[in-house]
Amino acid sequence: MVNSAKMERKSFMFFVLTIVMASLIMGINLKENGIVIERGKHFPIVREPLTGKYNISINNAGIEIVLSRDLANEYEGKFLAVYAYKSNDDLFVILKMVINGKIQISAKEEASFEVKLRNGKVESVTKAGKDVSFYSILKYAKEHNLNYGLQRCLLGKQCAKICPVSAIAEFVADNSQQGRGRIIPRINSASCIKCGLCINRCPTNLIVEK
Amino acid sequence: MVAAAIMSSMIITSFSSGHPWAITCYQCKACSLRCPLGYDVSMYVSAALTNNPDLYMNAKNLQLPLKVAYETDPNMLVEIDGKLLTAKEAYNKYNSSTVVWVRRLRVKDAAKFDPLDGNCETLCPINLKITNIIRDLKDDGKFG
């Protein structure tokens, strides 16, 4: 009886010791991965739209987007987002890898996300419903003169998450003639401390240093 | 005693991977729902927990040229013309420039092709930094 109580106490102590060690190591790990914030050195700007740097063609088999040589060189083997509006406040996005300077979307492929807008600002990004063919949405957008195209923003909001002063609080539709409704982060230059973390974190180099 | 030993070994492997917080994941798989590539994202966390980036995970929406798939991992499971076969088998049958759908790949290879968009993190109920694991594996396929 006494022996079993001792054993239980021993294993409990072992468990507590392991947790303490875990906390210590986690602390060291966090310290090693700690991010150094350099204020006032890196001024972030959103890059120009991709309009004019690609050509979209639609046929019965699907969608083919041929990228210009510069764009293909920059994004070969990387991801870009193709978007198409279903209405003025509702767009669908699919993330695709650039392979051999092209993006190909078959007629059956489902959209990755549905983005709802309110007053030009992104209100929600949700997983697109099943059986939502991106091909049919892009075709609809083309037939109804709604915006569609290629954009850099992958909608993961990594820049907003890493910003230490929440200077990227919203994502908006760029409704300029060149922007053609692409989604971009809005950087509040008044509160931005120019630390450059968003520049480092953006996976597609949408945000770059001025 | 056995439970303590199992817990301890899991803690030790998660420490050695450099992501000890992985032990807090309770496999709700909410992250997988949002992944645009259809990855089984929770496998990233399992790999960190076991310090084993060679675990295999499922994928739904990743396309690669057959040559890249074969050179990455000949045992990668790919789909061509509705048929499932390994990259090695496909490489011997089809043109190497054929674009194939990847259906099963190693965690370290999944990280290599991951767009790092971070959509998986947005649904995690305990805010696990899954992209930290992916960044860790992206360059050399190893933890730490």
GROMACS .gro file of N, CA and C in nm, chain A residues 18-159:
model
  426
   18THR      N    1   0.867   1.711  -1.589
   18THR     CA    2   0.865   1.719  -1.736
   18THR      C    3   0.796   1.848  -1.781
   19ILE      N    4   0.685   1.880  -1.714
   19ILE     CA    5   0.613   2.003  -1.751
   19ILE      C    6   0.700   2.125  -1.727
   20VAL      N    7   0.772   2.126  -1.615
   20VAL     CA    8   0.860   2.240  -1.584
   20VAL      C    9   0.968   2.253  -1.691
   21MET      N   10   1.025   2.137  -1.731
   21MET     CA   11   1.128   2.139  -1.834
   21MET      C   12   1.070   2.188  -1.967
   22ALA      N   13   0.945   2.144  -1.994
   22ALA     CA   14   0.878   2.187  -2.118
   22ALA      C   15   0.865   2.338  -2.120
   23SER      N   16   0.821   2.393  -2.009
   23SER     CA   17   0.802   2.538  -2.003
   23SER      C   18   0.934   2.611  -2.025
   24LEU      N   19   1.041   2.556  -1.963
   24LEU     CA   20   1.173   2.619  -1.978
   24LEU      C   21   1.218   2.618  -2.123
   25ILE      N   22   1.205   2.499  -2.185
   25ILE     CA   23   1.249   2.486  -2.325
   25ILE      C   24   1.164   2.572  -2.416
   26MET      N   25   1.033   2.576  -2.387
   26MET     CA   26   0.944   2.659  -2.468
   26MET      C   27   0.988   2.806  -2.457
   27GLY      N   28   1.023   2.844  -2.337
   27GLY     CA   29   1.070   2.981  -2.313
   27GLY      C   30   1.194   3.011  -2.395
   28ILE      N   31   1.289   2.915  -2.393
   28ILE     CA   32   1.414   2.934  -2.469
   28ILE      C   33   1.382   2.944  -2.618
   29ASN      N   34   1.293   2.851  -2.662
   29ASN     CA   35   1.255   2.848  -2.803
   29ASN      C   36   1.194   2.981  -2.848
   30LEU      N   37   1.104   3.033  -2.763
   30LEU     CA   38   1.039   3.159  -2.797
   30LEU      C   39   1.143   3.271  -2.805
   31LYS      N   40   1.240   3.263  -2.715
   31LYS     CA   41   1.343   3.366  -2.713
   31LYS      C   42   1.426   3.361  -2.842
   32GLU      N   43   1.457   3.236  -2.883
   32GLU     CA   44   1.536   3.221  -3.005
   32GLU      C   45   1.461   3.270  -3.128
   33ASN      N   46   1.329   3.240  -3.128
   33ASN     CA   47   1.249   3.280  -3.244
   33ASN      C   48   1.194   3.422  -3.229
   34GLY      N   49   1.236   3.488  -3.124
   34GLY     CA   50   1.184   3.622  -3.096
   34GLY      C   51   1.208   3.717  -3.212
   35ILE      N   52   1.114   3.805  -3.235
   35ILE     CA   53   1.124   3.895  -3.350
   35ILE      C   54   1.176   4.030  -3.301
   36VAL      N   55   1.278   4.076  -3.366
   36VAL     CA   56   1.333   4.207  -3.330
   36VAL      C   57   1.260   4.314  -3.409
   37ILE      N   58   1.201   4.407  -3.340
   37ILE     CA   59   1.125   4.512  -3.408
   37ILE      C   60   1.214   4.636  -3.423
   38GLU      N   61   1.241   4.669  -3.549
   38GLU     CA   62   1.318   4.791  -3.575
   38GLU      C   63   1.220   4.897  -3.624
   39ARG      N   64   1.198   4.995  -3.543
   39ARG     CA   65   1.102   5.098  -3.581
   39ARG      C   66   1.161   5.195  -3.684
   40GLY      N   67   1.073   5.245  -3.770
   40GLY     CA   68   1.109   5.355  -3.859
   40GLY      C   69   1.208   5.325  -3.971
   41LYS      N   70   1.230   5.198  -4.002
   41LYS     CA   71   1.330   5.168  -4.105
   41LYS      C   72   1.270   5.118  -4.236
   42HIS      N   73   1.154   5.052  -4.227
   42HIS     CA   74   1.100   4.987  -4.346
   42HIS      C   75   0.958   5.037  -4.373
   43PHE      N   76   0.941   5.118  -4.474
   43PHE     CA   77   0.809   5.174  -4.503
   43PHE      C   78   0.735   5.081  -4.600
   44PRO      N   79   0.624   5.018  -4.556
   44PRO     CA   80   0.557   4.921  -4.644
   44PRO      C   81   0.460   4.987  -4.744
   45ILE      N   82   0.461   4.937  -4.865
   45ILE     CA   83   0.362   4.980  -4.964
   45ILE      C   84   0.303   4.857  -5.035
   46VAL      N   85   0.182   4.873  -5.085
   46VAL     CA   86   0.116   4.765  -5.159
   46VAL      C   87   0.155   4.778  -5.306
   47ARG      N   88   0.200   4.667  -5.363
   47ARG     CA   89   0.247   4.671  -5.502
   47ARG      C   90   0.133   4.695  -5.601
   48GLU      N   91   0.173   4.735  -5.720
   48GLU     CA   92   0.078   4.765  -5.828
   48GLU      C   93  -0.001   4.639  -5.866
   49PRO      N   94  -0.120   4.656  -5.926
   49PRO     CA   95  -0.197   4.538  -5.969
   49PRO      C   96  -0.126   4.462  -6.081
   50LEU      N   97  -0.173   4.340  -6.103
   50LEU     CA   98  -0.111   4.256  -6.207
   50LEU      C   99  -0.175   4.277  -6.344
   51THR      N  100  -0.273   4.369  -6.350
   51THR     CA  101  -0.344   4.394  -6.475
   51THR      C  102  -0.247   4.421  -6.591
   52GLY      N  103  -0.272   4.354  -6.702
   52GLY     CA  104  -0.187   4.372  -6.820
   52GLY      C  105  -0.068   4.277  -6.824
   53LYS      N  106  -0.048   4.202  -6.716
   53LYS     CA  107   0.068   4.112  -6.713
   53LYS      C  108   0.028   3.966  -6.734
   54TYR      N  109  -0.099   3.945  -6.768
   54TYR     CA  110  -0.145   3.808  -6.790
   54TYR      C  111  -0.261   3.811  -6.890
   55ASN      N  112  -0.290   3.694  -6.943
   55ASN     CA  113  -0.399   3.685  -7.039
   55ASN      C  114  -0.488   3.566  -7.000
   56ILE      N  115  -0.617   3.592  -6.980
   56ILE     CA  116  -0.709   3.485  -6.941
   56ILE      C  117  -0.790   3.439  -7.062
   57SER      N  118  -0.790   3.308  -7.086
   57SER     CA  119  -0.877   3.256  -7.191
   57SER      C  120  -0.967   3.147  -7.132
   58ILE      N  121  -1.091   3.146  -7.179
   58ILE     CA  122  -1.187   3.049  -7.127
   58ILE      C  123  -1.236   2.962  -7.243
   59ASN      N  124  -1.231   2.832  -7.225
   59ASN     CA  125  -1.292   2.742  -7.324
   59ASN      C  126  -1.374   2.637  -7.249
   60ASN      N  127  -1.426   2.541  -7.319
   60ASN     CA  128  -1.515   2.443  -7.254
   60ASN      C  129  -1.443   2.357  -7.150
   61ALA      N  130  -1.312   2.338  -7.168
   61ALA     CA  131  -1.237   2.252  -7.075
   61ALA      C  132  -1.205   2.324  -6.945
   62GLY      N  133  -1.194   2.456  -6.952
   62GLY     CA  134  -1.160   2.530  -6.831
   62GLY      C  135  -1.101   2.666  -6.861
   63ILE      N  136  -1.021   2.714  -6.766
   63ILE     CA  137  -0.962   2.848  -6.777
   63ILE      C  138  -0.810   2.833  -6.788
   64GLU      N  139  -0.751   2.910  -6.877
   64GLU     CA  140  -0.606   2.911  -6.885
   64GLU      C  141  -0.557   3.055  -6.872
   65ILE      N  142  -0.464   3.076  -6.781
   65ILE     CA  143  -0.408   3.210  -6.761
   65ILE      C  144  -0.260   3.203  -6.795
   66VAL      N  145  -0.221   3.278  -6.896
   66VAL     CA  146  -0.080   3.279  -6.936
   66VAL      C  147  -0.017   3.406  -6.881
   67LEU      N  148   0.090   3.389  -6.806
   67LEU     CA  149   0.155   3.501  -6.740
   67LEU      C  150   0.265   3.560  -6.830
   68SER      N  151   0.289   3.689  -6.814
   68SER     CA  152   0.400   3.752  -6.887
   68SER      C  153   0.531   3.691  -6.837
   69ARG      N  154   0.637   3.710  -6.912
   69ARG     CA  155   0.764   3.647  -6.875
   69ARG      C  156   0.813   3.692  -6.736
   70ASP      N  157   0.802   3.823  -6.710
   70ASP     CA  158   0.848   3.876  -6.580
   70ASP      C  159   0.771   3.813  -6.465
   71LEU      N  160   0.639   3.809  -6.484
   71LEU     CA  161   0.552   3.756  -6.378
   71LEU      C  162   0.577   3.607  -6.358
   72ALA      N  163   0.593   3.535  -6.471
   72ALA     CA  164   0.620   3.392  -6.463
   72ALA      C  165   0.753   3.364  -6.391
   73ASN      N  166   0.852   3.446  -6.422
   73ASN     CA  167   0.982   3.429  -6.355
   73ASN      C  168   0.970   3.450  -6.205
   74GLU      N  169   0.890   3.548  -6.167
   74GLU     CA  170   0.876   3.580  -6.024
   74GLU      C  171   0.794   3.474  -5.950
   75TYR      N  172   0.693   3.419  -6.017
   75TYR     CA  173   0.599   3.333  -5.944
   75TYR      C  174   0.600   3.185  -5.986
   76GLU      N  175   0.694   3.143  -6.069
   76GLU     CA  176   0.698   3.003  -6.109
   76GLU      C  177   0.709   2.912  -5.985
   77GLY      N  178   0.620   2.816  -5.974
   77GLY     CA  179   0.620   2.725  -5.859
   77GLY      C  180   0.560   2.785  -5.733
   78LYS      N  181   0.512   2.909  -5.744
   78LYS     CA  182   0.449   2.974  -5.628
   78LYS      C  183   0.300   2.993  -5.655
   79PHE      N  184   0.232   3.041  -5.554
   79PHE     CA  185   0.086   3.054  -5.567
   79PHE      C  186   0.041   3.197  -5.592
   80LEU      N  187  -0.065   3.208  -5.671
   80LEU     CA  188  -0.135   3.335  -5.689
   80LEU      C  189  -0.284   3.306  -5.674
   81ALA      N  190  -0.362   3.410  -5.657
   81ALA     CA  191  -0.507   3.390  -5.640
   81ALA      C  192  -0.581   3.442  -5.763
   82VAL      N  193  -0.673   3.362  -5.812
   82VAL     CA  194  -0.760   3.405  -5.922
   82VAL      C  195  -0.895   3.439  -5.860
   83TYR      N  196  -0.951   3.554  -5.896
   83TYR     CA  197  -1.077   3.595  -5.834
   83TYR      C  198  -1.180   3.628  -5.942
   84ALA      N  199  -1.306   3.612  -5.904
   84ALA     CA  200  -1.415   3.648  -5.994
   84ALA      C  201  -1.534   3.692  -5.910
   85TYR      N  202  -1.594   3.805  -5.949
   85TYR     CA  203  -1.709   3.858  -5.874
   85TYR      C  204  -1.838   3.792  -5.922
   86LYS      N  205  -1.922   3.757  -5.824
   86LYS     CA  206  -2.055   3.704  -5.858
   86LYS      C  207  -2.157   3.818  -5.854
   87SER      N  208  -2.131   3.913  -5.766
   87SER     CA  209  -2.209   4.037  -5.762
   87SER      C  210  -2.111   4.144  -5.712
   88ASN      N  211  -2.160   4.266  -5.693
   88ASN     CA  212  -2.067   4.373  -5.652
   88ASN      C  213  -2.009   4.351  -5.513
   89ASP      N  214  -2.077   4.271  -5.430
   89ASP     CA  215  -2.031   4.251  -5.292
   89ASP      C  216  -1.992   4.107  -5.263
   90ASP      N  217  -1.976   4.028  -5.365
   90ASP     CA  218  -1.952   3.886  -5.342
   90ASP      C  219  -1.856   3.833  -5.448
   91LEU      N  220  -1.741   3.784  -5.402
   91LEU     CA  221  -1.647   3.729  -5.501
   91LEU      C  222  -1.595   3.594  -5.455
   92PHE      N  223  -1.549   3.518  -5.551
   92PHE     CA  224  -1.493   3.385  -5.523
   92PHE      C  225  -1.346   3.385  -5.564
   93VAL      N  226  -1.268   3.310  -5.487
   93VAL     CA  227  -1.123   3.309  -5.509
   93VAL      C  228  -1.074   3.164  -5.514
   94ILE      N  229  -0.978   3.138  -5.601
   94ILE     CA  230  -0.915   3.006  -5.602
   94ILE      C  231  -0.763   3.028  -5.602
   95LEU      N  232  -0.693   2.954  -5.519
   95LEU     CA  233  -0.546   2.966  -5.511
   95LEU      C  234  -0.485   2.859  -5.602
   96LYS      N  235  -0.397   2.903  -5.692
   96LYS     CA  236  -0.337   2.809  -5.786
   96LYS      C  237  -0.188   2.832  -5.800
   97MET      N  238  -0.117   2.722  -5.823
   97MET     CA  239   0.028   2.731  -5.842
   97MET      C  240   0.059   2.763  -5.989
   98VAL      N  241   0.159   2.846  -6.010
   98VAL     CA  242   0.204   2.877  -6.146
   98VAL      C  243   0.295   2.764  -6.192
   99ILE      N  244   0.252   2.696  -6.299
   99ILE     CA  245   0.333   2.585  -6.353
   99ILE      C  246   0.361   2.615  -6.500
  100ASN      N  247   0.489   2.618  -6.535
  100ASN     CA  248   0.533   2.650  -6.671
  100ASN      C  249   0.477   2.784  -6.721
  101GLY      N  250   0.473   2.882  -6.633
  101GLY     CA  251   0.428   3.016  -6.671
  101GLY      C  252   0.279   3.028  -6.692
  102LYS      N  253   0.205   2.925  -6.650
  102LYS     CA  254   0.060   2.924  -6.671
  102LYS      C  255  -0.015   2.885  -6.545
  103ILE      N  256  -0.142   2.924  -6.540
  103ILE     CA  257  -0.232   2.872  -6.436
  103ILE      C  258  -0.348   2.808  -6.510
  104GLN      N  259  -0.375   2.683  -6.478
  104GLN     CA  260  -0.486   2.616  -6.545
  104GLN      C  261  -0.590   2.574  -6.442
  105ILE      N  262  -0.715   2.605  -6.473
  105ILE     CA  263  -0.825   2.569  -6.382
  105ILE      C  264  -0.925   2.489  -6.463
  106SER      N  265  -0.949   2.366  -6.421
  106SER     CA  266  -1.044   2.283  -6.497
  106SER      C  267  -1.187   2.325  -6.464
  107ALA      N  268  -1.279   2.285  -6.549
  107ALA     CA  269  -1.419   2.327  -6.534
  107ALA      C  270  -1.482   2.275  -6.405
  108LYS      N  271  -1.425   2.166  -6.350
  108LYS     CA  272  -1.487   2.106  -6.232
  108LYS      C  273  -1.432   2.161  -6.100
  109GLU      N  274  -1.322   2.234  -6.106
  109GLU     CA  275  -1.256   2.275  -5.981
  109GLU      C  276  -1.341   2.370  -5.898
  110GLU      N  277  -1.342   2.340  -5.766
  110GLU     CA  278  -1.420   2.424  -5.674
  110GLU      C  279  -1.340   2.546  -5.634
  111ALA      N  280  -1.411   2.655  -5.605
  111ALA     CA  281  -1.344   2.776  -5.555
  111ALA      C  282  -1.290   2.749  -5.415
  112SER      N  283  -1.180   2.819  -5.379
  112SER     CA  284  -1.122   2.800  -5.246
  112SER      C  285  -1.201   2.878  -5.141
  113PHE      N  286  -1.230   3.005  -5.171
  113PHE     CA  287  -1.295   3.092  -5.072
  113PHE      C  288  -1.406   3.175  -5.134
  114GLU      N  289  -1.500   3.212  -5.048
  114GLU     CA  290  -1.600   3.312  -5.086
  114GLU      C  291  -1.573   3.434  -4.999
  115VAL      N  292  -1.564   3.550  -5.063
  115VAL     CA  293  -1.535   3.674  -4.990
  115VAL      C  294  -1.656   3.765  -4.998
  116LYS      N  295  -1.705   3.806  -4.882
  116LYS     CA  296  -1.819   3.900  -4.879
  116LYS      C  297  -1.765   4.040  -4.849
  117LEU      N  298  -1.813   4.136  -4.924
  117LEU     CA  299  -1.771   4.274  -4.903
  117LEU      C  300  -1.887   4.357  -4.849
  118ARG      N  301  -1.852   4.461  -4.774
  118ARG     CA  302  -1.953   4.559  -4.734
  118ARG      C  303  -1.888   4.696  -4.748
  119ASN      N  304  -1.945   4.781  -4.827
  119ASN     CA  305  -1.889   4.914  -4.856
  119ASN      C  306  -1.744   4.905  -4.903
  120GLY      N  307  -1.716   4.806  -4.983
  120GLY     CA  308  -1.581   4.792  -5.039
  120GLY      C  309  -1.480   4.728  -4.946
  121LYS      N  310  -1.522   4.697  -4.821
  121LYS     CA  311  -1.429   4.633  -4.726
  121LYS      C  312  -1.463   4.485  -4.712
  122VAL      N  313  -1.360   4.405  -4.688
  122VAL     CA  314  -1.384   4.261  -4.671
  122VAL      C  315  -1.452   4.238  -4.537
  123GLU      N  316  -1.571   4.179  -4.545
  123GLU     CA  317  -1.645   4.152  -4.422
  123GLU      C  318  -1.616   4.010  -4.372
  124SER      N  319  -1.609   3.916  -4.466
  124SER     CA  320  -1.580   3.778  -4.425
  124SER      C  321  -1.512   3.701  -4.538
  125VAL      N  322  -1.426   3.608  -4.497
  125VAL     CA  323  -1.365   3.514  -4.593
  125VAL      C  324  -1.401   3.376  -4.543
  126THR      N  325  -1.479   3.302  -4.620
  126THR     CA  326  -1.520   3.168  -4.577
  126THR      C  327  -1.486   3.067  -4.684
  127LYS      N  328  -1.482   2.943  -4.644
  127LYS     CA  329  -1.460   2.835  -4.740
  127LYS      C  330  -1.579   2.834  -4.836
  128ALA      N  331  -1.549   2.831  -4.966
  128ALA     CA  332  -1.659   2.828  -5.063
  128ALA      C  333  -1.736   2.697  -5.049
  129GLY      N  334  -1.866   2.703  -5.072
  129GLY     CA  335  -1.948   2.582  -5.060
  129GLY      C  336  -1.907   2.476  -5.160
  130LYS      N  337  -1.939   2.353  -5.130
  130LYS     CA  338  -1.906   2.245  -5.223
  130LYS      C  339  -1.987   2.262  -5.350
  131ASP      N  340  -1.933   2.211  -5.457
  131ASP     CA  341  -1.997   2.219  -5.589
  131ASP      C  342  -2.005   2.361  -5.645
  132VAL      N  343  -1.928   2.455  -5.586
  132VAL     CA  344  -1.922   2.589  -5.646
  132VAL      C  345  -1.807   2.587  -5.746
  133SER      N  346  -1.842   2.572  -5.873
  133SER     CA  347  -1.739   2.564  -5.976
  133SER      C  348  -1.684   2.704  -6.004
  134PHE      N  349  -1.554   2.721  -5.985
  134PHE     CA  350  -1.494   2.853  -6.007
  134PHE      C  351  -1.507   2.893  -6.154
  135TYR      N  352  -1.498   2.794  -6.239
  135TYR     CA  353  -1.510   2.816  -6.385
  135TYR      C  354  -1.643   2.885  -6.419
  136SER      N  355  -1.752   2.834  -6.361
  136SER     CA  356  -1.883   2.891  -6.392
  136SER      C  357  -1.895   3.034  -6.338
  137ILE      N  358  -1.832   3.059  -6.223
  137ILE     CA  359  -1.839   3.195  -6.167
  137ILE      C  360  -1.759   3.293  -6.253
  138LEU      N  361  -1.642   3.251  -6.296
  138LEU     CA  362  -1.561   3.341  -6.380
  138LEU      C  363  -1.630   3.368  -6.515
  139LYS      N  364  -1.692   3.263  -6.566
  139LYS     CA  365  -1.766   3.277  -6.692
  139LYS      C  366  -1.883   3.376  -6.674
  140TYR      N  367  -1.952   3.362  -6.561
  140TYR     CA  368  -2.065   3.451  -6.528
  140TYR      C  369  -2.014   3.595  -6.518
  141ALA      N  370  -1.900   3.613  -6.447
  141ALA     CA  371  -1.843   3.748  -6.429
  141ALA      C  372  -1.809   3.810  -6.564
  142LYS      N  373  -1.754   3.728  -6.654
  142LYS     CA  374  -1.717   3.779  -6.786
  142LYS      C  375  -1.841   3.821  -6.865
  143GLU      N  376  -1.944   3.737  -6.859
  143GLU     CA  377  -2.067   3.764  -6.934
  143GLU      C  378  -2.142   3.886  -6.880
  144HIS      N  379  -2.129   3.911  -6.750
  144HIS     CA  380  -2.204   4.020  -6.687
  144HIS      C  381  -2.118   4.142  -6.657
  145ASN      N  382  -2.002   4.149  -6.721
  145ASN     CA  383  -1.911   4.263  -6.702
  145ASN      C  384  -1.876   4.290  -6.557
  146LEU      N  385  -1.859   4.184  -6.481
  146LEU     CA  386  -1.813   4.199  -6.343
  146LEU      C  387  -1.662   4.177  -6.341
  147ASN      N  388  -1.599   4.222  -6.235
  147ASN     CA  389  -1.453   4.211  -6.228
  147ASN      C  390  -1.406   4.067  -6.210
  148TYR      N  391  -1.295   4.034  -6.272
  148TYR     CA  392  -1.228   3.907  -6.249
  148TYR      C  393  -1.081   3.924  -6.286
  149GLY      N  394  -0.997   3.841  -6.234
  149GLY     CA  395  -0.855   3.854  -6.266
  149GLY      C  396  -0.765   3.779  -6.170
  150LEU      N  397  -0.640   3.825  -6.168
  150LEU     CA  398  -0.536   3.758  -6.090
  150LEU      C  399  -0.485   3.856  -5.986
  151GLN      N  400  -0.467   3.807  -5.865
  151GLN     CA  401  -0.415   3.897  -5.760
  151GLN      C  402  -0.309   3.826  -5.677
  152ARG      N  403  -0.231   3.907  -5.604
  152ARG     CA  404  -0.126   3.849  -5.520
  152ARG      C  405  -0.178   3.808  -5.383
  153CYS      N  406  -0.276   3.880  -5.330
  153CYS     CA  407  -0.320   3.854  -5.193
  153CYS      C  408  -0.387   3.716  -5.183
  154LEU      N  409  -0.336   3.631  -5.090
  154LEU     CA  410  -0.391   3.496  -5.072
  154LEU      C  411  -0.493   3.491  -4.959
  155LEU      N  412  -0.525   3.605  -4.902
  155LEU     CA  413  -0.634   3.622  -4.804
  155LEU      C  414  -0.611   3.554  -4.669
  156GLY      N  415  -0.487   3.518  -4.639
  156GLY     CA  416  -0.459   3.455  -4.509
  156GLY      C  417  -0.441   3.557  -4.398
  157LYS      N  418  -0.432   3.684  -4.434
  157LYS     CA  419  -0.419   3.796  -4.339
  157LYS      C  420  -0.299   3.782  -4.247
  158GLN      N  421  -0.191   3.725  -4.300
  158GLN     CA  422  -0.069   3.708  -4.220
  158GLN      C  423  -0.010   3.844  -4.181
  159CYS      N  424  -0.020   3.942  -4.273
  159CYS     CA  425   0.034   4.075  -4.246
  159CYS      C  426  -0.038   4.141  -4.129
   0.00000   0.00000   0.00000
